[in-house]
mmCIF file of C-alpha atoms in Angstrom:
data_model
loop_
_atom_site.group_PDB
_atom_site.id
_atom_site.type_symbol
_atom_site.label_atom_id
_atom_site.label_comp_id
_atom_site.label_asym_id
_atom_site.label_seq_id
_atom_site.Cartn_x
_atom_site.Cartn_y
_atom_site.Cartn_z
ATOM 1 C CA UNK A 1 236.561 193.853 190.444
ATOM 2 C CA UNK A 2 237.544 197.280 189.135
ATOM 3 C CA UNK A 3 237.396 199.191 192.410
ATOM 4 C CA UNK A 4 240.230 200.932 194.208
ATOM 5 C CA UNK A 5 242.769 198.525 195.663
ATOM 6 C CA UNK A 6 245.402 199.124 198.305
ATOM 7 C CA UNK A 7 248.362 197.041 199.343
ATOM 8 C CA UNK A 8 249.293 195.873 201.818
ATOM 9 C CA UNK A 9 246.109 195.767 203.868
ATOM 10 C CA UNK A 10 248.053 195.610 207.112
ATOM 11 C CA UNK A 11 251.586 196.602 208.025
ATOM 12 C CA UNK A 12 253.384 196.249 211.325
ATOM 13 C CA UNK A 13 256.749 197.918 211.573
ATOM 14 C CA UNK A 14 259.233 199.041 214.158
ATOM 15 C CA UNK A 15 259.813 202.676 214.919
ATOM 16 C CA UNK A 16 262.428 204.159 212.621
ATOM 17 C CA UNK A 17 261.748 201.857 209.688
ATOM 18 C CA UNK A 18 260.513 203.028 206.292
ATOM 19 C CA UNK A 19 257.233 201.799 204.849
ATOM 20 C CA UNK A 20 255.611 202.154 201.442
ATOM 21 C CA UNK A 21 251.964 201.722 200.555
ATOM 22 C CA UNK A 22 250.479 201.316 197.126
ATOM 23 C CA UNK A 23 247.132 202.432 195.737
ATOM 24 C CA UNK A 24 245.663 201.315 192.419
ATOM 25 C CA UNK A 25 242.781 203.610 191.464
ATOM 26 C CA UNK A 26 239.870 202.927 189.163
ATOM 27 C CA UNK A 27 241.514 202.887 185.748
ATOM 28 C CA UNK A 28 239.884 205.882 184.094
ATOM 29 C CA UNK A 29 240.055 208.130 187.174
ATOM 30 C CA UNK A 30 242.482 211.018 186.814
ATOM 31 C CA UNK A 31 242.321 212.239 190.433
ATOM 32 C CA UNK A 32 243.751 210.434 193.412
ATOM 33 C CA UNK A 33 243.609 211.345 197.096
ATOM 34 C CA UNK A 34 245.346 210.070 200.198
ATOM 35 C CA UNK A 35 243.734 210.371 203.627
ATOM 36 C CA UNK A 36 244.755 209.221 207.083
ATOM 37 C CA UNK A 37 242.315 208.024 209.715
ATOM 38 C CA UNK A 38 242.997 207.371 213.383
ATOM 39 C CA UNK A 39 240.679 205.405 215.637
ATOM 40 C CA UNK A 40 237.385 207.145 216.342
ATOM 41 C CA UNK A 41 238.125 210.039 213.996
ATOM 42 C CA UNK A 42 237.054 210.897 210.492
ATOM 43 C CA UNK A 43 239.633 210.718 207.708
ATOM 44 C CA UNK A 44 242.049 213.629 207.289
ATOM 45 C CA UNK A 45 243.237 214.814 203.887
ATOM 46 C CA UNK A 46 246.933 214.270 203.187
ATOM 47 C CA UNK A 47 247.569 214.922 199.515
ATOM 48 C CA UNK A 48 246.001 214.980 196.072
ATOM 49 C CA UNK A 49 247.089 214.182 192.522
ATOM 50 C CA UNK A 50 245.630 215.154 189.227
ATOM 51 C CA UNK A 51 247.112 212.707 186.746
ATOM 52 C CA UNK A 52 250.803 212.559 187.716
ATOM 53 C CA UNK A 53 250.961 216.030 189.261
ATOM 54 C CA UNK A 54 250.804 216.382 193.029
ATOM 55 C CA UNK A 55 248.775 219.536 193.385
ATOM 56 C CA UNK A 56 248.221 219.904 197.105
ATOM 57 C CA UNK A 57 249.775 218.613 200.301
ATOM 58 C CA UNK A 58 248.307 219.009 203.753
ATOM 59 C CA UNK A 59 250.359 220.478 206.571
ATOM 60 C CA UNK A 60 249.860 217.062 208.167
ATOM 61 C CA UNK A 61 252.248 215.665 205.586
ATOM 62 C CA UNK A 62 255.614 216.113 207.258
ATOM 63 C CA UNK A 63 258.937 215.836 205.452
ATOM 64 C CA UNK A 64 259.007 212.164 206.327
ATOM 65 C CA UNK A 65 256.045 211.548 204.043
ATOM 66 C CA UNK A 66 256.304 211.438 200.280
ATOM 67 C CA UNK A 67 253.786 210.443 197.673
ATOM 68 C CA UNK A 68 254.145 209.781 193.983
ATOM 69 C CA UNK A 69 251.976 208.935 191.052
ATOM 70 C CA UNK A 70 254.589 208.460 188.353
ATOM 71 C CA UNK A 71 252.489 207.617 185.324
ATOM 72 C CA UNK A 72 249.194 208.998 186.446
ATOM 73 C CA UNK A 73 247.972 205.556 187.359
ATOM 74 C CA UNK A 74 248.952 203.875 190.636
ATOM 75 C CA UNK A 75 250.299 205.886 193.554
ATOM 76 C CA UNK A 76 252.683 205.175 196.397
ATOM 77 C CA UNK A 77 252.860 206.750 199.831
ATOM 78 C CA UNK A 78 256.152 206.359 201.666
ATOM 79 C CA UNK A 79 256.775 207.127 205.297
ATOM 80 C CA UNK A 80 260.407 207.375 206.340
ATOM 81 C CA UNK A 81 261.654 206.894 209.895
ATOM 82 C CA UNK A 82 258.240 205.882 211.146
ATOM 83 C CA UNK A 83 257.045 207.081 214.538
ATOM 84 C CA UNK A 84 254.392 205.603 216.791
ATOM 85 C CA UNK A 85 252.156 208.555 215.976
ATOM 86 C CA UNK A 86 252.071 207.407 212.359
ATOM 87 C CA UNK A 87 249.945 204.426 213.377
ATOM 88 C CA UNK A 88 246.683 204.879 211.508
ATOM 89 C CA UNK A 89 244.592 203.709 208.593
ATOM 90 C CA UNK A 90 245.825 205.159 205.303
ATOM 91 C CA UNK A 91 243.037 205.525 202.779
ATOM 92 C CA UNK A 92 243.269 206.103 199.063
ATOM 93 C CA UNK A 93 240.421 207.429 196.939
ATOM 94 C CA UNK A 94 240.100 208.089 193.247
ATOM 95 C CA UNK A 95 237.683 210.164 191.243
ATOM 96 C CA UNK A 96 236.911 211.295 187.746
ATOM 97 C CA UNK A 97 237.152 215.015 187.162
ATOM 98 C CA UNK A 98 233.550 216.191 186.897
ATOM 99 C CA UNK A 99 231.558 219.094 188.245
ATOM 100 C CA UNK A 100 230.474 217.229 191.396
ATOM 101 C CA UNK A 101 232.903 214.421 192.014
ATOM 102 C CA UNK A 102 232.279 211.224 193.845
ATOM 103 C CA UNK A 103 235.315 209.714 195.497
ATOM 104 C CA UNK A 104 235.727 205.956 195.513
ATOM 105 C CA UNK A 105 237.755 204.610 198.388
ATOM 106 C CA UNK A 106 239.957 201.607 198.747
ATOM 107 C CA UNK A 107 239.859 199.356 201.812
ATOM 108 C CA UNK A 108 242.808 201.142 203.391
ATOM 109 C CA UNK A 109 246.179 200.090 204.748
ATOM 110 C CA UNK A 110 246.319 199.782 208.508
ATOM 111 C CA UNK A 111 249.746 200.711 209.855
ATOM 112 C CA UNK A 112 250.945 199.844 213.332
ATOM 113 C CA UNK A 113 254.273 201.261 214.438
ATOM 114 C CA UNK A 114 255.735 199.508 217.459
ATOM 115 C CA UNK B 1 235.115 225.123 204.824
ATOM 116 C CA UNK B 2 231.729 225.258 206.488
ATOM 117 C CA UNK B 3 231.285 222.809 209.330
ATOM 118 C CA UNK B 4 228.607 220.251 210.014
ATOM 119 C CA UNK B 5 227.144 219.009 213.283
ATOM 120 C CA UNK B 6 225.845 215.470 213.641
ATOM 121 C CA UNK B 7 224.732 213.396 216.625
ATOM 122 C CA UNK B 8 227.489 211.098 217.828
ATOM 123 C CA UNK B 9 225.325 208.008 217.671
ATOM 124 C CA UNK B 10 221.872 206.763 216.781
ATOM 125 C CA UNK B 11 220.063 203.477 217.042
ATOM 126 C CA UNK B 12 217.451 201.903 214.842
ATOM 127 C CA UNK B 13 215.590 198.649 214.448
ATOM 128 C CA UNK B 14 215.902 196.505 211.384
ATOM 129 C CA UNK B 15 213.382 197.229 208.620
ATOM 130 C CA UNK B 16 212.404 200.575 210.139
ATOM 131 C CA UNK B 17 213.201 203.961 208.568
ATOM 132 C CA UNK B 18 216.159 205.931 209.884
ATOM 133 C CA UNK B 19 216.504 209.706 209.769
ATOM 134 C CA UNK B 20 220.070 210.931 210.235
ATOM 135 C CA UNK B 21 220.226 214.693 210.831
ATOM 136 C CA UNK B 22 222.984 217.119 209.929
ATOM 137 C CA UNK B 23 223.177 220.790 210.818
ATOM 138 C CA UNK B 24 225.201 223.151 208.664
ATOM 139 C CA UNK B 25 224.150 226.656 209.597
ATOM 140 C CA UNK B 26 227.172 228.316 207.951
ATOM 141 C CA UNK B 27 226.668 226.662 204.570
ATOM 142 C CA UNK B 28 227.485 228.881 201.602
ATOM 143 C CA UNK B 29 225.480 229.133 198.426
ATOM 144 C CA UNK B 30 227.911 226.982 196.440
ATOM 145 C CA UNK B 31 228.387 224.216 199.012
ATOM 146 C CA UNK B 32 227.071 220.821 198.055
ATOM 147 C CA UNK B 33 225.960 218.460 200.818
ATOM 148 C CA UNK B 34 227.642 215.068 200.532
ATOM 149 C CA UNK B 35 226.991 211.938 202.566
ATOM 150 C CA UNK B 36 229.418 209.079 202.864
ATOM 151 C CA UNK B 37 229.336 206.110 205.164
ATOM 152 C CA UNK B 38 231.994 203.810 206.532
ATOM 153 C CA UNK B 39 231.221 200.250 207.464
ATOM 154 C CA UNK B 40 233.412 198.629 210.114
ATOM 155 C CA UNK B 41 236.944 197.932 208.898
ATOM 156 C CA UNK B 42 236.219 199.281 205.417
ATOM 157 C CA UNK B 43 236.958 202.419 203.460
ATOM 158 C CA UNK B 44 234.232 205.049 203.194
ATOM 159 C CA UNK B 45 231.626 204.769 200.456
ATOM 160 C CA UNK B 46 229.545 207.426 198.764
ATOM 161 C CA UNK B 47 225.879 207.539 199.664
ATOM 162 C CA UNK B 48 224.278 210.615 198.128
ATOM 163 C CA UNK B 49 224.737 214.327 197.506
ATOM 164 C CA UNK B 50 222.547 217.357 196.858
ATOM 165 C CA UNK B 51 222.537 221.117 196.524
ATOM 166 C CA UNK B 52 219.030 222.466 197.060
ATOM 167 C CA UNK B 53 216.444 219.916 196.023
ATOM 168 C CA UNK B 54 215.678 216.635 197.724
ATOM 169 C CA UNK B 55 217.433 213.690 196.125
ATOM 170 C CA UNK B 56 216.731 209.990 195.921
ATOM 171 C CA UNK B 57 218.905 207.092 194.857
ATOM 172 C CA UNK B 58 218.919 203.363 195.405
ATOM 173 C CA UNK B 59 220.675 203.684 198.734
ATOM 174 C CA UNK B 60 218.910 206.576 200.433
ATOM 175 C CA UNK B 61 217.081 209.869 200.206
ATOM 176 C CA UNK B 62 218.407 213.290 201.096
ATOM 177 C CA UNK B 63 216.007 215.893 202.403
ATOM 178 C CA UNK B 64 217.406 219.437 202.387
ATOM 179 C CA UNK B 65 215.792 222.197 204.398
ATOM 180 C CA UNK B 66 214.519 225.184 202.468
ATOM 181 C CA UNK B 67 217.120 227.477 204.062
ATOM 182 C CA UNK B 68 219.790 224.775 203.503
ATOM 183 C CA UNK B 69 220.966 225.068 207.082
ATOM 184 C CA UNK B 70 220.176 221.439 207.765
ATOM 185 C CA UNK B 71 219.624 218.187 205.942
ATOM 186 C CA UNK B 72 218.491 214.671 206.730
ATOM 187 C CA UNK B 73 219.679 211.412 205.299
ATOM 188 C CA UNK B 74 216.848 208.926 205.143
ATOM 189 C CA UNK B 75 217.336 205.178 205.008
ATOM 190 C CA UNK B 76 213.898 203.865 204.180
ATOM 191 C CA UNK B 77 214.300 200.385 205.638
ATOM 192 C CA UNK B 78 217.376 199.831 207.751
ATOM 193 C CA UNK B 79 219.171 196.542 207.447
ATOM 194 C CA UNK B 80 221.956 195.137 209.579
ATOM 195 C CA UNK B 81 224.335 196.000 206.765
ATOM 196 C CA UNK B 82 223.506 199.688 207.226
ATOM 197 C CA UNK B 83 225.293 199.763 210.585
ATOM 198 C CA UNK B 84 228.088 202.227 209.894
ATOM 199 C CA UNK B 85 229.412 205.697 210.612
ATOM 200 C CA UNK B 86 227.599 208.240 208.451
ATOM 201 C CA UNK B 87 229.401 211.434 207.534
ATOM 202 C CA UNK B 88 227.743 214.627 206.348
ATOM 203 C CA UNK B 89 230.261 216.788 204.467
ATOM 204 C CA UNK B 90 230.012 220.167 202.786
ATOM 205 C CA UNK B 91 232.123 220.842 199.747
ATOM 206 C CA UNK B 92 232.269 223.798 197.389
ATOM 207 C CA UNK B 93 232.237 221.972 194.082
ATOM 208 C CA UNK B 94 232.717 225.185 192.168
ATOM 209 C CA UNK B 95 236.014 226.123 193.782
ATOM 210 C CA UNK B 96 239.266 225.046 192.187
ATOM 211 C CA UNK B 97 240.319 221.547 191.360
ATOM 212 C CA UNK B 98 240.928 219.940 194.716
ATOM 213 C CA UNK B 99 237.789 218.125 195.725
ATOM 214 C CA UNK B 100 239.144 216.962 199.058
ATOM 215 C CA UNK B 101 236.613 215.964 201.637
ATOM 216 C CA UNK B 102 236.758 217.539 205.099
ATOM 217 C CA UNK B 103 235.405 214.971 207.551
ATOM 218 C CA UNK B 104 233.885 215.413 210.989
ATOM 219 C CA UNK B 105 233.196 212.643 213.468
ATOM 220 C CA UNK B 106 229.987 211.446 211.834
ATOM 221 C CA UNK B 107 227.068 209.559 213.351
ATOM 222 C CA UNK B 108 227.573 205.968 214.372
ATOM 223 C CA UNK B 109 224.391 204.096 213.480
ATOM 224 C CA UNK B 110 223.564 200.857 215.254
ATOM 225 C CA UNK B 111 220.846 198.632 213.784
ATOM 226 C CA UNK B 112 219.115 196.188 216.081
ATOM 227 C CA UNK B 113 217.789 192.915 214.685
#
């Protein structure tokens, strides 16, 4: 399967711990997006990469959050000193730069902070 | 970004057509109308998009009002697998590079067997 993959699918951690999530986009896609989704809400944009460059970060992305896409392929999202409010589904999407882009989403990583 | 309004929930019977409405009265001339859906415990998936003309693909049809202030996603024969949250999203695909999607609450569609 050549879709978007995310690992891990589930993560339970204690408050104050650091966590890192990985996203592997569709191989030829040069754009990669991270979203966060809490229960009963639509996804919220967090950040966006074009190749290896992080071009936009939402105000939702506090200093405890950092994202990288070192070689323009896979991406990681790290949350430091997790808080209970970080509990959510973290979604990754990739797309090919075209005039009207379709985003392809991974299955998400569900984070629970105890 | 222009906002959309969708009913919170709708119900349909299997093998019947479903019409999912979306109001977007503040749509601008360069906003495309995108529909995504999210099945339970899965990431969202693209359904269809359009600008002015009605569109058809293997998943659904999109009917766009002449004034573009509303649109309707049509599932021609609902199946149990179509039970999902359907999101109607406006995006200016002519503006800059960031094609982020701004999501509302969507319509939760239940399909009865």
